Short mmCIF file of C-alpha atoms in Angstrom, two decimals:
data_model
loop_
_atom_site.label_atom_id
_atom_site.label_comp_id
_atom_site.label_asym_id
_atom_site.label_seq_id
_atom_site.Cartn_x
_atom_site.Cartn_y
_atom_site.Cartn_z
CA UNK A 1 11.80 -42.44 6.93
CA UNK A 2 11.31 -39.27 4.62
CA UNK A 3 8.62 -38.34 7.04
CA UNK A 4 10.39 -39.10 10.20
CA UNK A 5 13.26 -37.31 8.75
CA UNK A 6 11.25 -34.26 8.09
CA UNK A 7 9.59 -34.09 11.41
CA UNK A 8 12.78 -34.13 13.21
CA UNK A 9 14.32 -31.27 11.18
CA UNK A 10 11.65 -29.34 12.42
CA UNK A 11 11.80 -30.47 16.13
CA UNK A 12 15.12 -29.17 15.68
CA UNK A 13 14.10 -25.91 14.42
CA UNK A 14 11.60 -25.77 16.94
CA UNK A 15 8.71 -26.01 14.49
CA UNK A 16 7.06 -29.46 15.48
CA UNK A 17 4.62 -31.17 13.30
CA UNK A 18 2.87 -34.82 13.42
CA UNK A 19 2.54 -35.06 9.91
CA UNK A 20 4.36 -33.48 6.96
CA UNK A 21 1.59 -30.90 6.08
CA UNK A 22 0.63 -30.57 9.51
CA UNK A 23 2.62 -27.46 9.89
CA UNK A 24 1.06 -23.89 10.79
CA UNK A 25 -0.36 -22.89 7.40
CA UNK A 26 2.04 -19.76 7.39
CA UNK A 27 5.18 -22.04 7.20
CA UNK A 28 6.55 -22.72 3.72
CA UNK A 29 9.20 -25.16 2.60
CA UNK A 30 10.88 -24.52 -0.81
CA UNK A 31 13.00 -27.52 -2.24
CA UNK A 32 15.51 -25.57 -3.89
CA UNK A 33 18.35 -27.09 -6.12
CA UNK A 34 21.47 -26.14 -5.04
CA UNK A 35 23.55 -24.18 -1.92
CA UNK A 36 24.12 -20.27 -2.84
CA UNK A 37 27.57 -19.49 -2.95
CA UNK A 38 26.69 -16.30 -0.69
CA UNK A 39 24.16 -13.55 0.31
CA UNK A 40 25.75 -10.34 -1.36
CA UNK A 41 23.38 -10.15 -4.52
CA UNK A 42 26.50 -7.90 -6.08
CA UNK A 43 28.89 -10.75 -6.08
CA UNK A 44 26.77 -13.30 -8.18
CA UNK A 45 25.14 -13.76 -11.69
CA UNK A 46 22.78 -17.04 -10.83
CA UNK A 47 19.40 -17.71 -9.66
CA UNK A 48 20.45 -20.00 -6.60
CA UNK A 49 22.21 -17.14 -5.17
CA UNK A 50 19.72 -14.23 -6.04
CA UNK A 51 16.88 -16.88 -4.48
CA UNK A 52 18.34 -17.05 -1.13
CA UNK A 53 19.59 -13.47 -0.99
CA UNK A 54 17.71 -10.71 -3.41
CA UNK A 55 14.34 -12.70 -3.61
CA UNK A 56 14.12 -12.72 0.31
CA UNK A 57 16.29 -10.14 2.47
CA UNK A 58 16.77 -7.44 -0.27
CA UNK A 59 14.86 -4.67 -2.35
CA UNK A 60 15.85 -2.61 -5.09
CA UNK A 61 15.04 0.86 -5.87
CA UNK A 62 12.61 -0.10 -8.97
CA UNK A 63 11.21 -3.87 -9.08
CA UNK A 64 9.48 -5.98 -11.45
CA UNK A 65 5.90 -6.92 -10.77
CA UNK A 66 5.74 -10.24 -9.49
CA UNK A 67 5.47 -12.80 -12.67
CA UNK A 68 5.95 -10.07 -15.36
CA UNK A 69 8.71 -7.88 -16.86
CA UNK A 70 7.23 -4.06 -16.22
CA UNK A 71 8.94 -2.05 -13.84
CA UNK A 72 7.01 -0.91 -10.31
CA UNK A 73 8.46 1.29 -7.53
CA UNK A 74 10.44 -0.48 -4.96
CA UNK A 75 12.82 1.68 -2.43
CA UNK A 76 11.99 4.55 -4.82
CA UNK A 77 8.82 5.78 -4.90
CA UNK A 78 9.10 7.55 -8.12
CA UNK A 79 11.81 9.09 -10.58
CA UNK A 80 12.32 11.68 -12.61
CA UNK A 81 14.48 11.17 -16.04
CA UNK A 82 16.20 14.36 -17.46
CA UNK A 83 15.21 15.52 -20.98
CA UNK A 84 18.94 14.38 -22.28
CA UNK A 85 18.41 10.54 -20.71
CA UNK A 86 21.74 11.34 -18.87
CA UNK A 87 20.30 11.76 -15.22
CA UNK A 88 18.04 9.73 -12.87
CA UNK A 89 16.55 11.42 -9.71
CA UNK A 90 14.85 8.88 -7.27
CA UNK A 91 12.72 10.14 -4.81
CA UNK A 92 13.23 7.61 -1.80
CA UNK A 93 10.00 5.84 0.04
CA UNK A 94 10.50 7.14 3.53
CA UNK A 95 9.68 4.96 6.89
CA UNK A 96 11.53 1.97 5.52
CA UNK A 97 12.81 -0.19 8.23
CA UNK A 98 15.92 -2.44 7.79
CA UNK A 99 15.93 -5.67 9.74
CA UNK A 100 16.80 -6.36 12.92
CA UNK A 101 18.38 -9.68 13.86
CA UNK A 102 20.65 -10.90 16.58
CA UNK A 103 23.95 -9.34 15.00
CA UNK A 104 22.36 -6.08 14.13
CA UNK A 105 20.02 -3.71 15.45
CA UNK A 106 19.07 -0.72 12.92
CA UNK A 107 19.06 2.92 15.01
CA UNK A 108 17.58 4.61 11.50
CA UNK A 109 15.27 3.76 8.56
CA UNK A 110 16.64 3.60 4.87
CA UNK A 111 17.58 6.80 3.34
CA UNK A 112 20.17 7.93 0.50
CA UNK A 113 23.18 7.03 2.49
CA UNK A 114 22.50 3.75 1.82
CA UNK A 115 21.66 3.60 -1.78
CA UNK A 116 25.37 5.85 -2.27
CA UNK A 117 27.34 2.62 -0.21
CA UNK A 118 25.53 0.21 -2.50
CA UNK A 119 26.75 1.95 -5.39
CA UNK A 120 29.75 3.64 -4.78
CA UNK A 121 31.05 0.32 -3.26
CA UNK A 122 30.64 -0.86 -7.01
CA UNK A 123 32.08 1.71 -8.51
CA UNK A 124 35.24 2.61 -6.50
CA UNK A 125 37.71 0.01 -6.16
CA UNK A 126 39.32 1.88 -3.74
CA UNK A 127 36.31 2.14 -1.58
CA UNK A 128 37.40 1.41 1.92
CA UNK A 129 34.59 -1.40 2.44
CA UNK A 130 35.87 -3.15 -0.91
CA UNK A 131 39.53 -2.80 0.47
CA UNK A 132 38.74 -4.42 3.62
CA UNK A 133 36.49 -7.19 1.53
CA UNK A 134 38.09 -7.62 -1.71
CA UNK A 135 35.11 -8.03 -3.97
CA UNK A 136 34.17 -8.30 -7.89
CA UNK A 137 30.72 -7.34 -9.45
CA UNK A 138 30.19 -9.13 -12.43
CA UNK A 139 27.00 -8.07 -13.54
CA UNK A 140 27.50 -4.63 -12.78
CA UNK A 141 30.57 -4.55 -14.95
CA UNK A 142 29.18 -6.82 -17.62
CA UNK A 143 26.97 -4.43 -18.31
CA UNK A 144 29.13 -1.43 -18.33
CA UNK A 145 27.68 0.33 -15.14
CA UNK A 146 30.69 1.08 -13.49
CA UNK A 147 31.90 2.92 -16.81
CA UNK A 148 28.65 4.58 -17.61
CA UNK A 149 27.89 6.08 -13.83
CA UNK A 150 29.40 9.31 -13.93
CA UNK A 151 28.11 10.49 -10.54
CA UNK A 152 25.91 9.55 -7.64
CA UNK A 153 24.86 11.97 -5.50
CA UNK A 154 22.77 12.81 -2.30
CA UNK A 155 20.42 15.70 -2.69
CA UNK A 156 19.06 15.15 0.71
CA UNK A 157 18.00 12.21 2.81
CA UNK A 158 15.60 10.82 0.63
CA UNK A 159 16.52 12.00 -2.82
CA UNK A 160 19.79 10.55 -5.03
CA UNK A 161 20.65 11.16 -8.79
CA UNK A 162 22.16 9.18 -10.88
CA UNK A 163 24.54 10.78 -13.88
CA UNK A 164 25.49 8.83 -16.84
CA UNK A 165 28.20 9.61 -19.14
CA UNK A 166 26.00 7.89 -21.77
CA UNK A 167 22.21 7.19 -22.63
CA UNK A 168 21.42 3.82 -21.29
CA UNK A 169 17.97 2.85 -22.53
CA UNK A 170 17.57 -0.11 -19.94
CA UNK A 171 18.65 1.89 -16.86
CA UNK A 172 15.37 1.77 -14.79
CA UNK A 173 15.15 -2.39 -15.48
CA UNK A 174 19.25 -2.82 -14.88
CA UNK A 175 18.47 -1.19 -11.25
CA UNK A 176 15.54 -3.89 -10.48
CA UNK A 177 17.81 -6.72 -11.02
CA UNK A 178 19.00 -8.58 -8.22
CA UNK A 179 22.50 -7.70 -8.27
CA UNK A 180 20.96 -4.04 -7.73
CA UNK A 181 19.92 -4.63 -4.48
CA UNK A 182 20.61 -2.05 -1.64
CA UNK A 183 22.38 -2.50 1.63
CA UNK A 184 22.77 -0.93 4.91
CA UNK A 185 25.54 1.44 5.18
CA UNK A 186 25.13 1.53 8.77
CA UNK A 187 25.38 -2.09 9.37
CA UNK A 188 28.53 -2.14 6.39
CA UNK A 189 30.09 0.52 9.17
CA UNK A 190 29.61 -1.87 12.01
CA UNK A 191 31.09 -4.42 10.27
CA UNK A 192 34.03 -2.39 8.93
CA UNK A 193 34.61 -0.93 12.42
CA UNK A 194 34.80 -4.48 14.01
CA UNK A 195 37.19 -5.72 11.00
CA UNK A 196 34.49 -7.92 10.29
CA UNK A 197 33.62 -6.98 6.56
CA UNK A 198 33.31 -10.54 4.67
CA UNK A 199 30.24 -11.25 7.30
CA UNK A 200 28.12 -8.79 4.91
CA UNK A 201 28.31 -12.12 2.40
CA UNK A 202 27.29 -14.31 5.33
CA UNK A 203 24.92 -12.72 7.42
CA UNK A 204 23.16 -10.42 5.55
CA UNK A 205 20.76 -7.11 6.44
CA UNK A 206 17.94 -5.85 4.04
CA UNK A 207 14.88 -4.54 3.79
CA UNK A 208 13.33 -7.43 2.56
CA UNK A 209 10.42 -9.44 2.94
CA UNK A 210 12.04 -11.91 4.63
CA UNK A 211 14.94 -11.84 7.58
CA UNK A 212 17.62 -13.84 7.38
CA UNK A 213 18.06 -16.27 10.30
CA UNK A 214 20.66 -19.37 9.31
CA UNK A 215 22.37 -21.34 6.98
CA UNK A 216 23.53 -24.81 6.92
CA UNK A 217 25.32 -25.74 3.49
CA UNK A 218 24.00 -28.11 1.00
CA UNK A 219 20.88 -28.57 3.47
CA UNK A 220 18.93 -25.47 4.64
CA UNK A 221 18.51 -22.00 4.75
CA UNK A 222 15.95 -20.46 7.23
CA UNK A 223 14.15 -17.19 6.93
CA UNK A 224 11.30 -15.38 8.87
CA UNK A 225 8.57 -13.23 7.57
CA UNK A 226 9.56 -9.75 8.37
CA UNK A 227 6.98 -8.01 10.43
CA UNK A 228 8.21 -4.47 9.71
CA UNK A 229 8.05 -4.71 5.55
CA UNK A 230 6.78 -1.55 4.19
CA UNK A 231 4.23 -3.42 2.17
CA UNK A 232 2.96 -5.70 4.80
CA UNK A 233 0.36 -7.36 2.48
CA UNK A 234 3.20 -9.13 0.66
CA UNK A 235 4.25 -11.04 4.03
CA UNK A 236 1.90 -13.69 4.28
CA UNK A 237 4.38 -16.53 5.75
CA UNK A 238 5.61 -16.63 9.04
CA UNK A 239 8.73 -18.67 8.01
CA UNK A 240 10.20 -19.74 5.00
CA UNK A 241 12.47 -22.83 4.77
CA UNK A 242 14.75 -23.73 1.74
CA UNK A 243 15.72 -27.18 1.79
CA UNK A 244 18.26 -28.00 -0.40
CA UNK A 245 19.08 -30.93 -2.53
CA UNK A 246 20.75 -31.56 -5.94
CA UNK A 247 19.00 -34.58 -7.09
CA UNK A 248 15.63 -33.63 -9.09
CA UNK A 249 14.07 -36.91 -8.33
CA UNK A 250 14.57 -36.62 -4.92
CA UNK A 251 12.79 -32.95 -5.00
CA UNK A 252 9.63 -34.16 -6.38
CA UNK A 253 9.79 -37.53 -4.14
CA UNK A 254 9.60 -34.84 -1.47
CA UNK A 255 6.84 -32.79 -3.18
CA UNK A 256 4.80 -35.69 -3.67
CA UNK A 257 5.08 -36.54 -0.01
CA UNK A 258 4.18 -33.27 1.29
CA UNK A 259 7.92 -32.62 2.49
CA UNK A 260 8.18 -29.23 0.76
CA UNK A 261 5.52 -27.24 -0.79
CA UNK A 262 7.38 -25.80 -3.78
CA UNK A 263 10.41 -27.06 -5.94
CA UNK A 264 11.83 -26.47 -9.37
CA UNK A 265 13.40 -28.28 -12.43
CA UNK A 266 11.61 -31.44 -12.57
CA UNK A 267 13.02 -34.29 -15.29
CA UNK A 268 10.75 -34.36 -18.09
CA UNK A 269 10.26 -38.12 -17.05
CA UNK A 270 8.87 -36.76 -13.83
CA UNK A 271 6.14 -34.82 -15.68
CA UNK A 272 3.36 -37.38 -16.51
CA UNK A 273 3.44 -38.58 -12.75
CA UNK A 274 3.74 -34.88 -11.31
CA UNK A 275 0.36 -33.91 -13.67
CA UNK A 276 -1.61 -36.91 -12.43
CA UNK A 277 -0.89 -36.30 -8.69
CA UNK A 278 -4.11 -34.42 -7.42
CA UNK A 279 -2.14 -32.90 -4.92
CA UNK A 280 0.37 -31.48 -7.28
CA UNK A 281 -0.66 -28.06 -9.32
CA UNK A 282 1.75 -27.46 -12.38
CA UNK A 283 1.87 -23.82 -13.56
CA UNK A 284 4.29 -23.88 -16.75
CA UNK A 285 4.82 -21.29 -19.42
CA UNK A 286 7.80 -20.75 -22.44
CA UNK A 287 10.83 -20.34 -21.05
CA UNK A 288 12.32 -16.46 -21.60
CA UNK A 289 15.80 -18.85 -21.57
CA UNK A 290 18.47 -20.27 -23.83
CA UNK A 291 20.71 -23.60 -23.50
CA UNK A 292 23.93 -23.48 -25.56
CA UNK A 293 27.47 -24.21 -25.71
CA UNK A 294 30.36 -21.62 -25.20
CA UNK A 295 33.62 -22.32 -27.02
CA UNK A 296 36.60 -20.40 -25.61
CA UNK A 297 38.11 -18.96 -28.58
CA UNK A 298 41.49 -18.00 -26.86
CA UNK A 299 42.06 -21.80 -26.62
CA UNK A 300 43.66 -23.76 -29.55
CA UNK A 301 41.92 -25.36 -31.64
CA UNK A 302 39.20 -23.18 -30.80
CA UNK A 303 40.30 -19.98 -32.20
CA UNK A 304 39.80 -20.87 -35.23
CA UNK A 305 36.39 -20.26 -36.78
CA UNK A 306 36.99 -23.03 -39.15
CA UNK A 307 36.94 -25.24 -36.15
CA UNK A 308 33.78 -23.63 -34.43
CA UNK A 309 32.03 -24.31 -37.20
CA UNK A 310 32.77 -27.63 -37.45
CA UNK A 311 32.17 -28.24 -33.80
CA UNK A 312 28.69 -26.57 -34.54
CA UNK A 313 27.59 -28.52 -37.62
CA UNK A 314 28.50 -32.18 -35.65
CA UNK A 315 25.79 -31.17 -32.91
CA UNK A 316 22.74 -33.13 -33.39
CA UNK A 317 20.41 -30.96 -31.81
CA UNK A 318 17.35 -32.77 -32.36
CA UNK A 319 18.75 -35.75 -31.01
CA UNK A 320 19.62 -34.03 -27.89
CA UNK A 321 16.06 -32.02 -27.47
CA UNK A 322 14.22 -35.13 -28.02
CA UNK A 323 16.63 -37.37 -25.45
CA UNK A 324 17.29 -34.12 -22.81
CA UNK A 325 14.48 -31.93 -22.83
CA UNK A 326 11.97 -34.26 -24.31
CA UNK A 327 8.58 -32.72 -24.55
CA UNK A 328 9.79 -29.31 -23.00
CA UNK A 329 12.24 -28.36 -25.44
CA UNK A 330 12.28 -26.07 -28.50
CA UNK A 331 14.95 -25.98 -30.87
CA UNK A 332 17.47 -22.70 -30.38
CA UNK A 333 19.08 -20.99 -33.52
CA UNK A 334 20.06 -17.78 -31.78
CA UNK A 335 21.56 -16.20 -28.69
CA UNK A 336 18.46 -15.27 -27.28
CA UNK A 337 14.85 -16.66 -27.42
CA UNK A 338 12.31 -15.57 -30.07
CA UNK A 339 10.06 -14.17 -27.21
CA UNK A 340 12.58 -11.33 -26.76
CA UNK A 341 11.93 -8.27 -29.20
CA UNK A 342 14.49 -7.67 -31.53
CA UNK A 343 14.99 -11.25 -32.58
CA UNK A 344 16.14 -11.54 -35.50
CA UNK A 345 14.27 -14.99 -37.16
CA UNK A 346 15.85 -14.64 -40.50
CA UNK A 347 18.88 -16.13 -39.38
CA UNK A 348 19.10 -20.24 -39.95
CA UNK A 349 21.01 -23.00 -38.26
CA UNK A 350 24.04 -24.64 -40.56
CA UNK A 351 22.71 -27.85 -41.38
CA UNK A 352 23.60 -30.90 -39.19
CA UNK A 353 26.68 -32.24 -41.55
CA UNK A 354 29.37 -34.63 -39.48
CA UNK A 355 31.09 -35.53 -42.81
CA UNK A 356 31.27 -31.62 -43.68
CA UNK A 357 32.39 -31.08 -40.18
CA UNK A 358 35.40 -33.85 -40.52
CA UNK A 359 36.39 -32.23 -43.44
CA UNK A 360 36.76 -28.54 -42.02
CA UNK A 361 38.68 -30.08 -39.18
CA UNK A 362 41.31 -31.57 -41.68
CA UNK A 363 41.57 -28.31 -43.69
CA UNK A 364 42.02 -26.48 -40.63
CA UNK A 365 45.00 -28.76 -39.89
CA UNK A 366 43.24 -30.79 -37.07
CA UNK A 367 44.87 -34.20 -36.40
CA UNK A 368 42.93 -37.08 -35.60
CA UNK A 369 42.23 -37.72 -32.10
CA UNK A 370 43.03 -33.98 -31.07
CA UNK A 371 41.59 -33.68 -27.45
CA UNK A 372 39.53 -31.22 -25.80
CA UNK A 373 37.50 -30.49 -22.88
CA UNK A 374 33.64 -30.07 -22.50
CA UNK A 375 32.80 -28.71 -19.25
CA UNK A 376 29.10 -30.34 -17.90
CA UNK A 377 27.15 -28.36 -15.28
CA UNK A 378 26.60 -30.05 -12.09
CA UNK A 379 23.39 -28.66 -11.77
CA UNK A 380 19.50 -28.52 -13.44
CA UNK A 381 18.60 -25.09 -14.88
CA UNK A 382 15.14 -24.39 -16.56
CA UNK A 383 17.61 -23.95 -19.97
CA UNK A 384 19.31 -27.46 -19.24
CA UNK A 385 17.42 -30.39 -17.48
CA UNK A 386 20.54 -32.76 -17.73
CA UNK A 387 23.63 -31.11 -18.60
CA UNK A 388 25.70 -34.64 -18.30
CA UNK A 389 23.30 -36.61 -20.62
CA UNK A 390 23.98 -33.54 -23.05
CA UNK A 391 27.84 -33.89 -22.51
CA UNK A 392 27.60 -37.26 -23.21
CA UNK A 393 25.59 -36.77 -26.18
CA UNK A 394 27.97 -34.48 -27.44
CA UNK A 395 31.26 -36.22 -26.67
CA UNK A 396 29.68 -39.10 -28.92
CA UNK A 397 29.04 -36.76 -31.52
CA UNK A 398 32.24 -34.53 -31.47
CA UNK A 399 34.05 -38.47 -31.50
CA UNK A 400 32.48 -38.93 -34.72
CA UNK A 401 34.33 -36.21 -36.26
CA UNK A 402 37.65 -37.27 -34.77
CA UNK A 403 37.88 -35.39 -32.04
CA UNK A 404 38.75 -36.91 -28.22
CA UNK A 405 36.55 -35.20 -26.05
CA UNK A 406 36.93 -34.94 -21.98
CA UNK A 407 34.01 -34.13 -20.01
CA UNK A 408 34.87 -32.18 -17.08
CA UNK A 409 32.82 -30.93 -14.15
CA UNK A 410 32.91 -29.17 -10.69
CA UNK A 411 30.69 -27.91 -7.67
CA UNK A 412 28.08 -25.15 -9.14
CA UNK A 413 30.37 -22.20 -7.40
CA UNK A 414 33.65 -23.80 -8.64
CA UNK A 415 32.37 -24.45 -12.08
CA UNK A 416 31.45 -20.99 -12.59
CA UNK A 417 34.68 -19.68 -10.95
CA UNK A 418 36.85 -21.99 -13.40
CA UNK A 419 34.71 -21.23 -16.49
CA UNK A 420 35.39 -17.36 -15.89
CA UNK A 421 38.80 -17.72 -15.45
CA UNK A 422 38.76 -19.77 -19.21
CA UNK A 423 40.01 -22.97 -18.08
CA UNK A 424 37.51 -24.77 -20.29
CA UNK A 425 37.78 -25.41 -24.10
CA UNK A 426 34.12 -25.75 -24.38
CA UNK A 427 31.47 -25.49 -22.07
CA UNK A 428 27.84 -25.74 -21.48
CA UNK A 429 25.80 -23.23 -19.80
CA UNK A 430 22.79 -21.24 -21.00
CA UNK A 431 20.53 -17.94 -19.81
CA UNK A 432 17.59 -17.11 -18.35
CA UNK A 433 16.62 -13.41 -18.91
CA UNK A 434 16.84 -10.89 -16.42
CA UNK A 435 15.13 -7.56 -17.29
CA UNK A 436 13.69 -7.83 -20.78
CA UNK A 437 15.83 -5.94 -22.74
CA UNK A 438 18.09 -7.24 -25.25
CA UNK A 439 21.06 -5.89 -23.84
CA UNK A 440 20.68 -8.54 -20.97
CA UNK A 441 21.54 -11.17 -23.76
CA UNK A 442 23.69 -9.41 -26.49
CA UNK A 443 25.80 -7.06 -24.23
CA UNK A 444 25.82 -9.43 -20.96
CA UNK A 445 26.82 -12.93 -22.48
CA UNK A 446 28.78 -11.72 -25.73
CA UNK A 447 29.60 -8.09 -25.33
CA UNK A 448 33.60 -7.33 -24.62
CA UNK A 449 32.90 -5.80 -21.29
CA UNK A 450 31.46 -9.58 -20.59
CA UNK A 451 34.92 -11.37 -21.53
CA UNK A 452 35.91 -11.61 -17.75
CA UNK A 453 32.32 -12.17 -16.38
CA UNK A 454 29.83 -13.97 -18.08
CA UNK A 455 30.88 -14.04 -21.96
CA UNK A 456 32.31 -17.81 -21.24
CA UNK A 457 33.56 -17.55 -25.07
CA UNK A 458 35.85 -14.93 -24.25
CA UNK A 459 34.91 -13.49 -27.28
CA UNK A 460 35.39 -9.88 -28.26
CA UNK A 461 34.25 -8.78 -31.93
CA UNK A 462 34.95 -4.68 -32.34
CA UNK A 463 31.98 -4.68 -35.17
CA UNK A 464 29.55 -6.94 -32.86
CA UNK A 465 30.27 -4.68 -29.84
CA UNK A 466 30.04 -1.44 -31.51
CA UNK A 467 26.39 -2.27 -32.46
CA UNK A 468 25.35 -3.65 -28.97
CA UNK A 469 26.71 -0.30 -27.46
CA UNK A 470 24.95 1.96 -29.91
CA UNK A 471 21.85 0.23 -29.65
CA UNK A 472 22.06 0.94 -25.87
CA UNK A 473 22.82 4.32 -26.43
CA UNK A 474 19.26 5.32 -27.81
CA UNK A 475 15.73 4.44 -27.13
CA UNK A 476 14.28 4.42 -30.25
CA UNK A 477 13.18 1.02 -30.19
CA UNK A 478 12.92 0.88 -33.98
CA UNK A 479 16.57 1.78 -34.22
CA UNK A 480 17.75 -0.44 -30.99
CA UNK A 481 16.15 -3.66 -33.22
CA UNK A 482 17.90 -2.93 -36.03
CA UNK A 483 21.14 -2.69 -34.63
CA UNK A 484 20.42 -5.91 -32.63
CA UNK A 485 19.14 -7.68 -35.55
CA UNK A 486 22.77 -6.88 -37.32
CA UNK A 487 24.66 -7.88 -34.40
CA UNK A 488 22.53 -11.60 -34.30
CA UNK A 489 24.12 -11.79 -37.98
CA UNK A 490 27.78 -11.24 -36.66
CA UNK A 491 27.12 -13.83 -33.46
CA UNK A 492 25.87 -16.27 -35.91
CA UNK A 493 28.52 -15.99 -38.55
CA UNK A 494 31.45 -15.85 -36.24
CA UNK A 495 29.87 -18.82 -33.92
CA UNK A 496 31.50 -18.34 -30.27
CA UNK A 497 28.30 -20.21 -29.40
CA UNK A 498 26.18 -22.94 -30.16
CA UNK A 499 22.59 -22.71 -29.28
CA UNK A 500 20.86 -25.78 -28.53
CA UNK A 501 17.59 -25.23 -26.68
CA UNK A 502 14.76 -23.21 -25.41
CA UNK A 503 12.56 -24.89 -22.70
CA UNK A 504 9.48 -24.74 -20.87
CA UNK A 505 9.26 -23.75 -17.67
CA UNK A 506 7.27 -26.09 -15.01
CA UNK A 507 6.94 -24.83 -11.54
CA UNK A 508 5.39 -28.26 -9.42
CA UNK A 509 3.86 -27.11 -5.94
CA UNK A 510 1.32 -28.35 -3.83
CA UNK A 511 -2.64 -27.09 -4.13
CA UNK A 512 -2.09 -25.56 -1.11
CA UNK A 513 -0.22 -23.21 -2.38
CA UNK A 514 -1.87 -19.69 -3.27
CA UNK A 515 -0.73 -17.12 -5.63
CA UNK A 516 2.95 -18.31 -6.55
CA UNK A 517 3.86 -16.45 -9.79
CA UNK A 518 6.49 -18.06 -12.04
CA UNK A 519 8.96 -15.46 -12.94
CA UNK A 520 9.86 -15.15 -16.42
CA UNK A 521 13.63 -14.23 -15.14
CA UNK A 522 13.69 -18.02 -13.45
CA UNK A 523 13.87 -16.54 -9.76
CA UNK A 524 11.92 -17.57 -7.04
CA UNK A 525 9.94 -15.34 -5.00
CA UNK A 526 7.75 -15.77 -1.97
CA UNK A 527 6.34 -12.56 -1.19
CA UNK A 528 2.58 -12.75 -1.47
CA UNK A 529 2.50 -16.48 -1.37
CA UNK A 530 0.41 -18.32 1.30
CA UNK A 531 -0.48 -21.58 1.75
CA UNK A 532 -3.89 -23.13 3.04
#
């Protein structure tokens, strides 16, 4: 039945095959875990959205090497940094072509105007395109880039200069991140003139290795290899198909049956069978991630430190790691993984102590049977392979100290929208690092600038914020480390979160897949990848 369904799907697509893996070697099927909310990377913060847009359709001025954290040239061939660290001049790659599709044919190649459009739309709330298509750019604002970029200039057709208000030690890394993907100003102008500005999020145009073809929600996304890509050696696939399925067990069945080439987020219970399958390869690496509970400090009774301390010490972390992560989880103590430089390893967890937790609640005036909501993610992530089970275990843990816990969940896009709006009491969430810099954790997730974005705790501590901002304004690594380690002490003391686990990342794929690199940032890129 799976085989016939697979063939039927490719008949519809014009790619007829007699058996699942009898496709042309230049076609690759990726069994992904969720539908993207859209295709404009600047609007989003999750890997599901970035995989379907930034990693396929778009490029950035700088980029990370495949499978690593080093920054290399992208749409900018090189850049100069002023001695005072306040201006960056980028020399753009000449002759780069934007995609030609049924809905857009470019009349020119990539130039400085495209860089200006991309960033001015994020900087200026009165930008004509932004007014036509009202949008927020959470990553850009969470990192404070909207406040720190003082000026963006076009020096000539292939040169742009960013001027900053204050030094940003991670600026080059930040520009390599998915949200900074470069759009076509010409295409945006066409959409604006036609009164169809919102289509920039549904019919993307970029310079990337794959050209968007079509999208069927909760079913598939189709791309074709870009024949005009500026680095032709990196485009080895004629067609790239995202086959969407939220069920991890179904994804693994499809992989083993040959109905997809690459998938992600296997259940711990499936690891042994996958490892024993001669047709499957299972590369893995320590996860650059952190799964945690975020407490909404704007909601009573979680506005009280004693209540958050009680919840924290009532969590049986080891039981959760044994049941949810099994052999793929390591105990988390801090708000970022120990593989991140500046990690403070002197910080220790509060001991698991349900009786003391109950006493703290009583002293805080919290009545037996007080109800709180616990929001559980509807999707798998490297940092949380089974949020439903984790939520049920937390429900039991917190029930033992006298709380009545109601588990809430929504579709992934709605879940993020509602939790960023602060509807939750406590929630399960996590993070996979995006650029290798400590600010990507300590600023993006817990800083005051991120309260309306990825700071799901809505926690804003002046002392903490002063430290992380000072760390970002110096390029001295020793000084930055010292400041970040001090900030981690405050984060642990004030308990806006309970870190649960860091996980090992496994990337199951067919043995026919060649040169796929696991991203330390939990992204899935298929440029440079081929199928035998």
